CSV table of C-alpha atoms in Angstrom, one decimal:
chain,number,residue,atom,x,y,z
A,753,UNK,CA,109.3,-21.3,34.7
A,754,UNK,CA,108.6,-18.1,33.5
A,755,UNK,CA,109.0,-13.9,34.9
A,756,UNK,CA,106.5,-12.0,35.8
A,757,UNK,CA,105.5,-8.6,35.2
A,758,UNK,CA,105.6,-6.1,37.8
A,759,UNK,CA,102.5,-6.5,40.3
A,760,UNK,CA,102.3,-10.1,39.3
A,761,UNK,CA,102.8,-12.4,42.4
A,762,UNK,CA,104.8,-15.1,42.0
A,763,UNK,CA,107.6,-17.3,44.1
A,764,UNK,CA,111.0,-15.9,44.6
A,765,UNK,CA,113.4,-17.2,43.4
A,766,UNK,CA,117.4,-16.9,44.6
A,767,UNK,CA,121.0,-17.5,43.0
A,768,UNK,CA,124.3,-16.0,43.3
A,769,UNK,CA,128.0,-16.9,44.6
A,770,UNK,CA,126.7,-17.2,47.8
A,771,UNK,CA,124.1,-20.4,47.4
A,772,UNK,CA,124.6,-23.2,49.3
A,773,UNK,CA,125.2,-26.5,47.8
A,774,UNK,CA,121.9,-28.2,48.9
A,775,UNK,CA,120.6,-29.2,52.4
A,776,UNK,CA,122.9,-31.6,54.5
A,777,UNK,CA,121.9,-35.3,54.0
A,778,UNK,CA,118.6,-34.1,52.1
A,779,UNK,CA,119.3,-35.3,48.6
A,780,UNK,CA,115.3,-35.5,48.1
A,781,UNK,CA,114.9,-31.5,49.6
A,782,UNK,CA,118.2,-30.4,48.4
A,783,UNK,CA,116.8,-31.7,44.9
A,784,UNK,CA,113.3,-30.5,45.3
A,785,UNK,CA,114.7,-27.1,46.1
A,786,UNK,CA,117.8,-26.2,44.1
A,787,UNK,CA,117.1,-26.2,40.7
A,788,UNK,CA,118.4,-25.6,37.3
A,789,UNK,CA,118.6,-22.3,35.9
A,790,UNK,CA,116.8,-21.6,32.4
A,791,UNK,CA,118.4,-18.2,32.2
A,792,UNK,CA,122.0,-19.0,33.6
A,793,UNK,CA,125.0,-20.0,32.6
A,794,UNK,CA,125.7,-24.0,32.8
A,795,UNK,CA,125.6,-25.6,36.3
A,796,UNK,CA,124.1,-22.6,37.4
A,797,UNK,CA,121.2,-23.2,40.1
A,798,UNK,CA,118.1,-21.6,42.1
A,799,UNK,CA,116.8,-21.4,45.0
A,800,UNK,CA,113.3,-21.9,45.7
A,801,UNK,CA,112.7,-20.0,48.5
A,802,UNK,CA,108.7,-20.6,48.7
A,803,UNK,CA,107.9,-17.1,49.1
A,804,UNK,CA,105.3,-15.1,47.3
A,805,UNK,CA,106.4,-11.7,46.2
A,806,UNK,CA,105.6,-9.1,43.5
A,807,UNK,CA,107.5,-6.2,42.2
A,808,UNK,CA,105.8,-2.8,43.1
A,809,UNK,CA,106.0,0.2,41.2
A,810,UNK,CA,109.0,1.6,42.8
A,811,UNK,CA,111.3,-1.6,42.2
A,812,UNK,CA,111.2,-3.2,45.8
A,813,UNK,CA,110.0,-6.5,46.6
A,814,UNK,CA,106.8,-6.6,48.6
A,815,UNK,CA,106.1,-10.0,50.1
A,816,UNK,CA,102.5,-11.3,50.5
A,817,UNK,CA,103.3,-14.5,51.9
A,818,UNK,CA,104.3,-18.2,51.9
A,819,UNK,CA,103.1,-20.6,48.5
A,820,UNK,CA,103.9,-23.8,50.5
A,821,UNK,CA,103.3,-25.0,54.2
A,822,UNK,CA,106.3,-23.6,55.2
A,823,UNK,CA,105.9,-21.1,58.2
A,824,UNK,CA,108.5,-19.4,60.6
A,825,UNK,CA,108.0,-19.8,64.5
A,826,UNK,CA,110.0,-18.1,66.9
A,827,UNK,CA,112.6,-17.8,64.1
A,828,UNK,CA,112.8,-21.8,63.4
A,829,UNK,CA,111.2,-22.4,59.6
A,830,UNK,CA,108.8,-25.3,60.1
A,831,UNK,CA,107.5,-27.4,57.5
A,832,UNK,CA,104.2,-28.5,58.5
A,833,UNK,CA,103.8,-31.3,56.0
A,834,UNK,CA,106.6,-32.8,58.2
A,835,UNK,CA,104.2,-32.8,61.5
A,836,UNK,CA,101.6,-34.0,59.7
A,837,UNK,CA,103.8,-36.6,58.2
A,838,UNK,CA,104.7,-37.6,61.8
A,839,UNK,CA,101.2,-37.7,63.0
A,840,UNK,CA,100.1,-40.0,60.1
A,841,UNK,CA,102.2,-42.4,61.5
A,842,UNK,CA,101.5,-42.6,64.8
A,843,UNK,CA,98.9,-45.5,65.2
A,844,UNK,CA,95.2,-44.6,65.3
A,845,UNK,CA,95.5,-41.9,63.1
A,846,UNK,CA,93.9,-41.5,60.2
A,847,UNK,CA,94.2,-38.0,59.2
A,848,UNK,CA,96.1,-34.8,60.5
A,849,UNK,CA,96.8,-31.1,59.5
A,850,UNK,CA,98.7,-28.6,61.6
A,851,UNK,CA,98.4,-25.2,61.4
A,852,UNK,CA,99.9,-22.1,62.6
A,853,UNK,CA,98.1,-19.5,64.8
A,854,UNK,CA,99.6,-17.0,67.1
A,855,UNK,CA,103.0,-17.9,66.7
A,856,UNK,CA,102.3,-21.5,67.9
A,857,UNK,CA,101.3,-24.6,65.8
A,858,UNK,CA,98.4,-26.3,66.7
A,859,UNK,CA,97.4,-29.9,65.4
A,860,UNK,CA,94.0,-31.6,64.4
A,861,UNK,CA,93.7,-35.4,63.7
A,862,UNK,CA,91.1,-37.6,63.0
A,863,UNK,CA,91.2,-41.5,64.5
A,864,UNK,CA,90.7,-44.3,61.9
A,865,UNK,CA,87.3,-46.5,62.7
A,866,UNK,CA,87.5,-48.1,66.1
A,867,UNK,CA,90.5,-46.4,66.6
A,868,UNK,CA,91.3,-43.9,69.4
A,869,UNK,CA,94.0,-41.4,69.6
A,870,UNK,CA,95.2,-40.1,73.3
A,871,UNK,CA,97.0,-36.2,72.3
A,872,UNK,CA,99.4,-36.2,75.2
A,873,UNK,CA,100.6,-40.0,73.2
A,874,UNK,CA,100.8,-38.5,70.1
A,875,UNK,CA,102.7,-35.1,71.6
A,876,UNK,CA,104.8,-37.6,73.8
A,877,UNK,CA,105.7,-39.3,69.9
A,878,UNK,CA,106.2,-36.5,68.1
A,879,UNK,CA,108.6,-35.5,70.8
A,880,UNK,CA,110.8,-38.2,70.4
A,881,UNK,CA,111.3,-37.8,67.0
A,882,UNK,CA,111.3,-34.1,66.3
A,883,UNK,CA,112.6,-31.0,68.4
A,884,UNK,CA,110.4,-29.2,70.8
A,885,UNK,CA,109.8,-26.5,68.5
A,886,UNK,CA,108.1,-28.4,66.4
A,887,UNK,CA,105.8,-30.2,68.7
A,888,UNK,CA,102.7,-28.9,68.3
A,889,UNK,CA,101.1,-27.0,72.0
A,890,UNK,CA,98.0,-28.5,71.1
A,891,UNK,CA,96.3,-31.3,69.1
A,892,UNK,CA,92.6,-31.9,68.9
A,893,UNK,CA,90.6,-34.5,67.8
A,894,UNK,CA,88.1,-34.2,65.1
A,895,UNK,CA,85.3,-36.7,63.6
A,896,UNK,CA,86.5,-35.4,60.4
A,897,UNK,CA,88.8,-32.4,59.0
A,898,UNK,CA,86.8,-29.6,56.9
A,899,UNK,CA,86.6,-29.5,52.9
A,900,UNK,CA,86.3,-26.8,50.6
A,901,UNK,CA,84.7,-27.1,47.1
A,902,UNK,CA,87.7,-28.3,45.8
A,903,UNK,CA,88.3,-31.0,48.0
A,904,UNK,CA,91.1,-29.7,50.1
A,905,UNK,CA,91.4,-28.9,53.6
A,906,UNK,CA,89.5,-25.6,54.5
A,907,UNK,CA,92.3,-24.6,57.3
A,908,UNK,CA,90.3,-21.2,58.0
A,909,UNK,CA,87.1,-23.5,58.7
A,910,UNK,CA,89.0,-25.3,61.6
A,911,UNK,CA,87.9,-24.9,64.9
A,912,UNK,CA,90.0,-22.5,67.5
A,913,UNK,CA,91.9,-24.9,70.2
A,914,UNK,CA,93.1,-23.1,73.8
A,915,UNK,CA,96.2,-24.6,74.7
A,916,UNK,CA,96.0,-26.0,78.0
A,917,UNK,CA,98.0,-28.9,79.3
A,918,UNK,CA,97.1,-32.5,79.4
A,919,UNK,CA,97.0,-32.7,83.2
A,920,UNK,CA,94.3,-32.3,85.8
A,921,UNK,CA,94.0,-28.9,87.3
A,922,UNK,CA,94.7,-28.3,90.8
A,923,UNK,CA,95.1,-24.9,92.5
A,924,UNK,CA,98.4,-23.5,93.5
A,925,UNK,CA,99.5,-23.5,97.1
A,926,UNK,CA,101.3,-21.3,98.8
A,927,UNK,CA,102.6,-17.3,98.0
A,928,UNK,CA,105.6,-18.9,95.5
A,929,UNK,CA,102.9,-21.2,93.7
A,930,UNK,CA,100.4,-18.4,93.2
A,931,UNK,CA,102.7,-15.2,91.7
A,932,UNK,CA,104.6,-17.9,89.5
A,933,UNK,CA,101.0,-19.5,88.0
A,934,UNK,CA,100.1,-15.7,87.5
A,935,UNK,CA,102.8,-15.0,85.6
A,936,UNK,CA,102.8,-17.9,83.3
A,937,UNK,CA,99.0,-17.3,83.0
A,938,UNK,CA,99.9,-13.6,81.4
A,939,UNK,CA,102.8,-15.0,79.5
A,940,UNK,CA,101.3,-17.7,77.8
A,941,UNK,CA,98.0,-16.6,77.5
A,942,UNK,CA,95.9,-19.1,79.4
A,943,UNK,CA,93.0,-18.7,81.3
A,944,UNK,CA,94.8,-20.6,84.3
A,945,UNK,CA,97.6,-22.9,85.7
A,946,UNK,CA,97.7,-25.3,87.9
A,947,UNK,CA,100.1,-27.2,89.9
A,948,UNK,CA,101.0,-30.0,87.8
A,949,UNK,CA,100.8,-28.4,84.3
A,950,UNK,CA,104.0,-27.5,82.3
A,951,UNK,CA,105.2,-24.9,81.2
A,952,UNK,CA,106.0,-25.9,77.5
A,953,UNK,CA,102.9,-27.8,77.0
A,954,UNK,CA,101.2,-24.6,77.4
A,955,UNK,CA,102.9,-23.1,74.6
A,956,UNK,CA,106.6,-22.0,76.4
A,957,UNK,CA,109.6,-21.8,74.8
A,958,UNK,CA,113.2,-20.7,75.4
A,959,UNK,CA,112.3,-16.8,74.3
A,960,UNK,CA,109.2,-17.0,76.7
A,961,UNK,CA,111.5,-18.6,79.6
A,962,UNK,CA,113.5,-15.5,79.2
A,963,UNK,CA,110.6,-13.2,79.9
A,964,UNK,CA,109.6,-15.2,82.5
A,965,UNK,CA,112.9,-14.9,84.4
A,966,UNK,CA,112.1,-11.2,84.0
A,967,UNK,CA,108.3,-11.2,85.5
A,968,UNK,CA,109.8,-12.9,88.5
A,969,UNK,CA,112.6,-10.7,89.5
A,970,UNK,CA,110.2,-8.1,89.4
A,971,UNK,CA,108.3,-9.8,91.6
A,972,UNK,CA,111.6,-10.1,94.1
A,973,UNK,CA,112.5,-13.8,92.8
A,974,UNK,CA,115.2,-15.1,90.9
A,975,UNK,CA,116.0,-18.1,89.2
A,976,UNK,CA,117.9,-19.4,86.1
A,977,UNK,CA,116.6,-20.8,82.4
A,978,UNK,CA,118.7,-24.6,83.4
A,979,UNK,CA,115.6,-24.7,86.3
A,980,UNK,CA,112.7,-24.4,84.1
A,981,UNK,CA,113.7,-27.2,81.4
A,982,UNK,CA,114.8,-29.3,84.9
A,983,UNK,CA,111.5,-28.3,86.5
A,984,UNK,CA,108.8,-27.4,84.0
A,985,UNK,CA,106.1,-28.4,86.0
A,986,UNK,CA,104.5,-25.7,88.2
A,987,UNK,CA,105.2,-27.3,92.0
A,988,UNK,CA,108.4,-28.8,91.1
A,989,UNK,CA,109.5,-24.8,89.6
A,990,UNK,CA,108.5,-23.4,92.6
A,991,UNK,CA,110.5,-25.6,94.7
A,992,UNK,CA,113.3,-24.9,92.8
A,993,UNK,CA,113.1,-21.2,93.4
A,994,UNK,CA,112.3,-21.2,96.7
A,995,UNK,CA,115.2,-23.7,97.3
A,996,UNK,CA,117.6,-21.4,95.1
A,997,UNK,CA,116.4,-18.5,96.6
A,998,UNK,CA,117.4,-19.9,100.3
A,999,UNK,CA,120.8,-20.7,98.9
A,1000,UNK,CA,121.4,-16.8,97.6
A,1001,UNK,CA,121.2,-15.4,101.0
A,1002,UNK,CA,124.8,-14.7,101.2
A,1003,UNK,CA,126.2,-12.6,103.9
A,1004,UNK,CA,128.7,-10.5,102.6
A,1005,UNK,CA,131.4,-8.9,105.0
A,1006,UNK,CA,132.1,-5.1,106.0
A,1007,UNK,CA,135.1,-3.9,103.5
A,1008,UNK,CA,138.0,-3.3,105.9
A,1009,UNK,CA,139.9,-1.4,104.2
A,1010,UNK,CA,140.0,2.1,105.2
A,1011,UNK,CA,140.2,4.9,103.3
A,1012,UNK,CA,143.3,6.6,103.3
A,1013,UNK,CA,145.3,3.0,103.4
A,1014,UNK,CA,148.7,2.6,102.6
A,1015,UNK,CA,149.6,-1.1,103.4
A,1016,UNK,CA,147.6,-4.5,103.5
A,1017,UNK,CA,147.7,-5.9,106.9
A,1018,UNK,CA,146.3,-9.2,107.8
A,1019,UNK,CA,143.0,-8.4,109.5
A,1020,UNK,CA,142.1,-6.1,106.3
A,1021,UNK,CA,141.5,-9.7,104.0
A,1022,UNK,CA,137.8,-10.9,104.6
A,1023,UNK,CA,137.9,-13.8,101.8
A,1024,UNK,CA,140.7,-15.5,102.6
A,1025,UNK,CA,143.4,-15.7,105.2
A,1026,UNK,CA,147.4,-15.1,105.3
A,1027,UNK,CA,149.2,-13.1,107.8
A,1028,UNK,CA,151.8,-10.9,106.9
A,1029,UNK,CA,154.9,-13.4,106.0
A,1030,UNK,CA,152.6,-14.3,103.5
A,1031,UNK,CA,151.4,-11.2,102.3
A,1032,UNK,CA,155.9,-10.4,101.9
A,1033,UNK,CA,155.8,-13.4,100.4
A,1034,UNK,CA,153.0,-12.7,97.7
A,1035,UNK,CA,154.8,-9.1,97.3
A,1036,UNK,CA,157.9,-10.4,96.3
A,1037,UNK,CA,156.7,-12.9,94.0
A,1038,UNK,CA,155.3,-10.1,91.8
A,1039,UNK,CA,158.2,-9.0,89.3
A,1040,UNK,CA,158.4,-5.0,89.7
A,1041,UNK,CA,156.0,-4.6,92.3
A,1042,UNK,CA,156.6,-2.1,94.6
A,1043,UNK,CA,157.0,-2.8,98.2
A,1044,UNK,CA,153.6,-2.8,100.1
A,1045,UNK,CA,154.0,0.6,101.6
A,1046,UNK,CA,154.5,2.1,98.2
A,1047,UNK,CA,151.1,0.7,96.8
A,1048,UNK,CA,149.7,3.0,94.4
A,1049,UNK,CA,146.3,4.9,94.9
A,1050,UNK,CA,144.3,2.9,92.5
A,1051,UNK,CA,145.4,-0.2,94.0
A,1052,UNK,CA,144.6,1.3,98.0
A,1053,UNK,CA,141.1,2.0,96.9
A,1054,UNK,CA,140.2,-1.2,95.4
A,1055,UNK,CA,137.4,-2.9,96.7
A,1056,UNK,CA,137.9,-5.2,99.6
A,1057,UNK,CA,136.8,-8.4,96.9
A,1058,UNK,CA,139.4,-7.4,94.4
A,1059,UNK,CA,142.3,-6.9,96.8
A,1060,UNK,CA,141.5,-10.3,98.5
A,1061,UNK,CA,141.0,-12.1,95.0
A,1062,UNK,CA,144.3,-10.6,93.6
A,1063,UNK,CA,146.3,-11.6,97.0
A,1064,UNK,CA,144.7,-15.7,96.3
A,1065,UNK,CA,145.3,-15.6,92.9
A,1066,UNK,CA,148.9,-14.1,93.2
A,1067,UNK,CA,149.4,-16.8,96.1
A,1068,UNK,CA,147.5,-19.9,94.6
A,1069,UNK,CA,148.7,-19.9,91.2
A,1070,UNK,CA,151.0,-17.5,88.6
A,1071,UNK,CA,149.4,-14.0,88.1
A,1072,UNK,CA,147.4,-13.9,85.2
A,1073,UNK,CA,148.3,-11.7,82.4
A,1074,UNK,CA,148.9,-7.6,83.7
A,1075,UNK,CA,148.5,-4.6,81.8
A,1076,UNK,CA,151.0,-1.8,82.6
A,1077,UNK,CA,150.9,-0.9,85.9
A,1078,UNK,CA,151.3,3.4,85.7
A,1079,UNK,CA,154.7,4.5,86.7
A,1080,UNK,CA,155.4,7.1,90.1
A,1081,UNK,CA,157.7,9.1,89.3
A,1082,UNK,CA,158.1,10.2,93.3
A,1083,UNK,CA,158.3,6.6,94.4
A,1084,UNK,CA,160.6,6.2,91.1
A,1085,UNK,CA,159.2,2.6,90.1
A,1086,UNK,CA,156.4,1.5,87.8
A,1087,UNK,CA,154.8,-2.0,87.3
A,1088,UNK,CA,152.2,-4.5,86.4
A,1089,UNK,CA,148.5,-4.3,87.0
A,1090,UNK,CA,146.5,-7.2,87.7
A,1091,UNK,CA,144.1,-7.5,84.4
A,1092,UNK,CA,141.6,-8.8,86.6
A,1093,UNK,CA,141.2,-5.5,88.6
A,1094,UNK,CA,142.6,-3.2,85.6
């Protein structure tokens, strides 16, 4: 292990108070990774980070890239020999490399004689023993993997793979169907979707979800993230939204509380019901509160929702913690204001 001179490339290197102790139940990585350092005092470790850098000529850093198969997706760092490592077990496989390309990994096998690989198998495998971000959107099969002169994988000599999903197409029906396979289309970058494909076997992912959500309340729908991991298929989503969208039809009432009001009366309340014992009731129960005629002019122009949550709350269970409530000096008494509507 030896420094470089400036312009040089080499891999970066990291130490400091702030180094971890290794990686969690990785003695092999944590020992791989942290090593002894030549120039430090005993006990004193470094980090290899994997990165190639150089010094420039004004003292900064510049970084040209990664010396390992390490590569960063979505934020998540991904060790690709991992993949392949998964892949090489998987039966019927002979050979793998996975790559990275356009912020999605994409995988290439080759079955041993006689043998034949199915990808959606081999995706359905590697999900069940790796997170999604690491499945790869797309394997393809190859007769054999590329060579360069040296004997090594030529990566920039493998062929480009679309990511499509592993299900038969068939066209979209209806108005819901149709806007939600145009807007995965655009997001993921496919040439089409179909009813049964899914979205995170066409490359989707949790940041992509949230874009999606997005596309689709622009196009006057609505829905939430939990329905796309339920539903990722493309008819069972749109049944979801259209469902959801049914259920969102709420009718909300008329406020009834006029302007100018100086008291709560019964028929004012639109979420929940108490006549006016009650509403005496729910006044004295409230330490320093004014009587209801007295009612301040932040409280009389509340909205209709706050007033009838503050009267259920106050009635249901103790008031929740107030902030002070301005004093009057005409009415000559001061109190506690609701935090909720504060």
């Amino acid at each position: 292990m030896n420094l470089v001179a400036t312009g040089v490339p080499g891999e970066l290197y990291v130490c400091g108070d702030g180094l971890a102790r290794g990686y969690l139940q990785r003695p092999d990585l944590t020992a791989e990774r942290f090593v002894a350092d030549p120039q430090g005092t005993a006990g004193q470790r470094l980090y290899r980070t994997g990165d190639l850098v150089r010094w420039n000529g004004d003292g900064q850093l510049e970084y040209l890239g990664r010396i390992d198969q390490q590569v960063k997706i979505r934020g998540f760092r991904i060790e690709l020999g991992e993949i392949e490592t998964r892949l090489l077990a998987c039966p019927g496989v002979c050979d793998a490399v996975v790559i990275a390309a356009d912020d999605r990994l994409v995988a290439y096998v080759c079955a041993g004689a006689g043998e034949a690989v199915d990808p959606a198998q081999l995706r359905a495998r590697l999900g069940e023993a790796l997170p999604d971000y690491m499945v790869p959107g797309a394997i393809a099969q190859l007769e054999r993997l590329p060579l360069n002169a040296n004997g090594k994988v030529d990566r920039k000599a493998l062929p480009a793979v679309a990511i499509a999903s592993g299900a038969s197409y068939e066209a979209p029906r209806g108005t819901t169907e149709e806007t939600l396979a145009r807007i995965w289309a655009t997001l993921l970058g496919v040439e089409r979707v179909g009813r049964a494909d899914n979205f995170f076997e066409l490359g989707g992912h949790s940041l992509l979800a949230l874009k999606l959500l997005e596309r689709m309340r622009a196009e006057g729908m609505t829905a939430q993230v939990r329905h796309l991991f339920q539903h990722p298929q493309l008819a069972d989503f749109a049944a979801a939204v259209t469902r959801g969208n049914k259920h969102s039809e709420i009718a909300v009432p008329p406020n009834r509380i006029p302007d100018g009001c100086s008291a709560i009366a019964p028929e004012m309340l639109t979420l929940v019901e108490l006549d006016a014992d009650e509403i005496a009731r729910i006044e004295a129960a409230v330490p320093g509160a004014p009587p209801i005629s007295g009612i301040s002019t932040r409280w009389r122009r509340c909205r209709r929702a706050c007033c009838s949550t503050t009267c259920w709350t106050a009635r249901r269970t103790p008031m929740s913690p107030r902030t002070p409530w301005p004093s009057t000096a005409a009415s000559g008494w001061s109190g506690l204001w609701p935090a909720s509507i504060g």
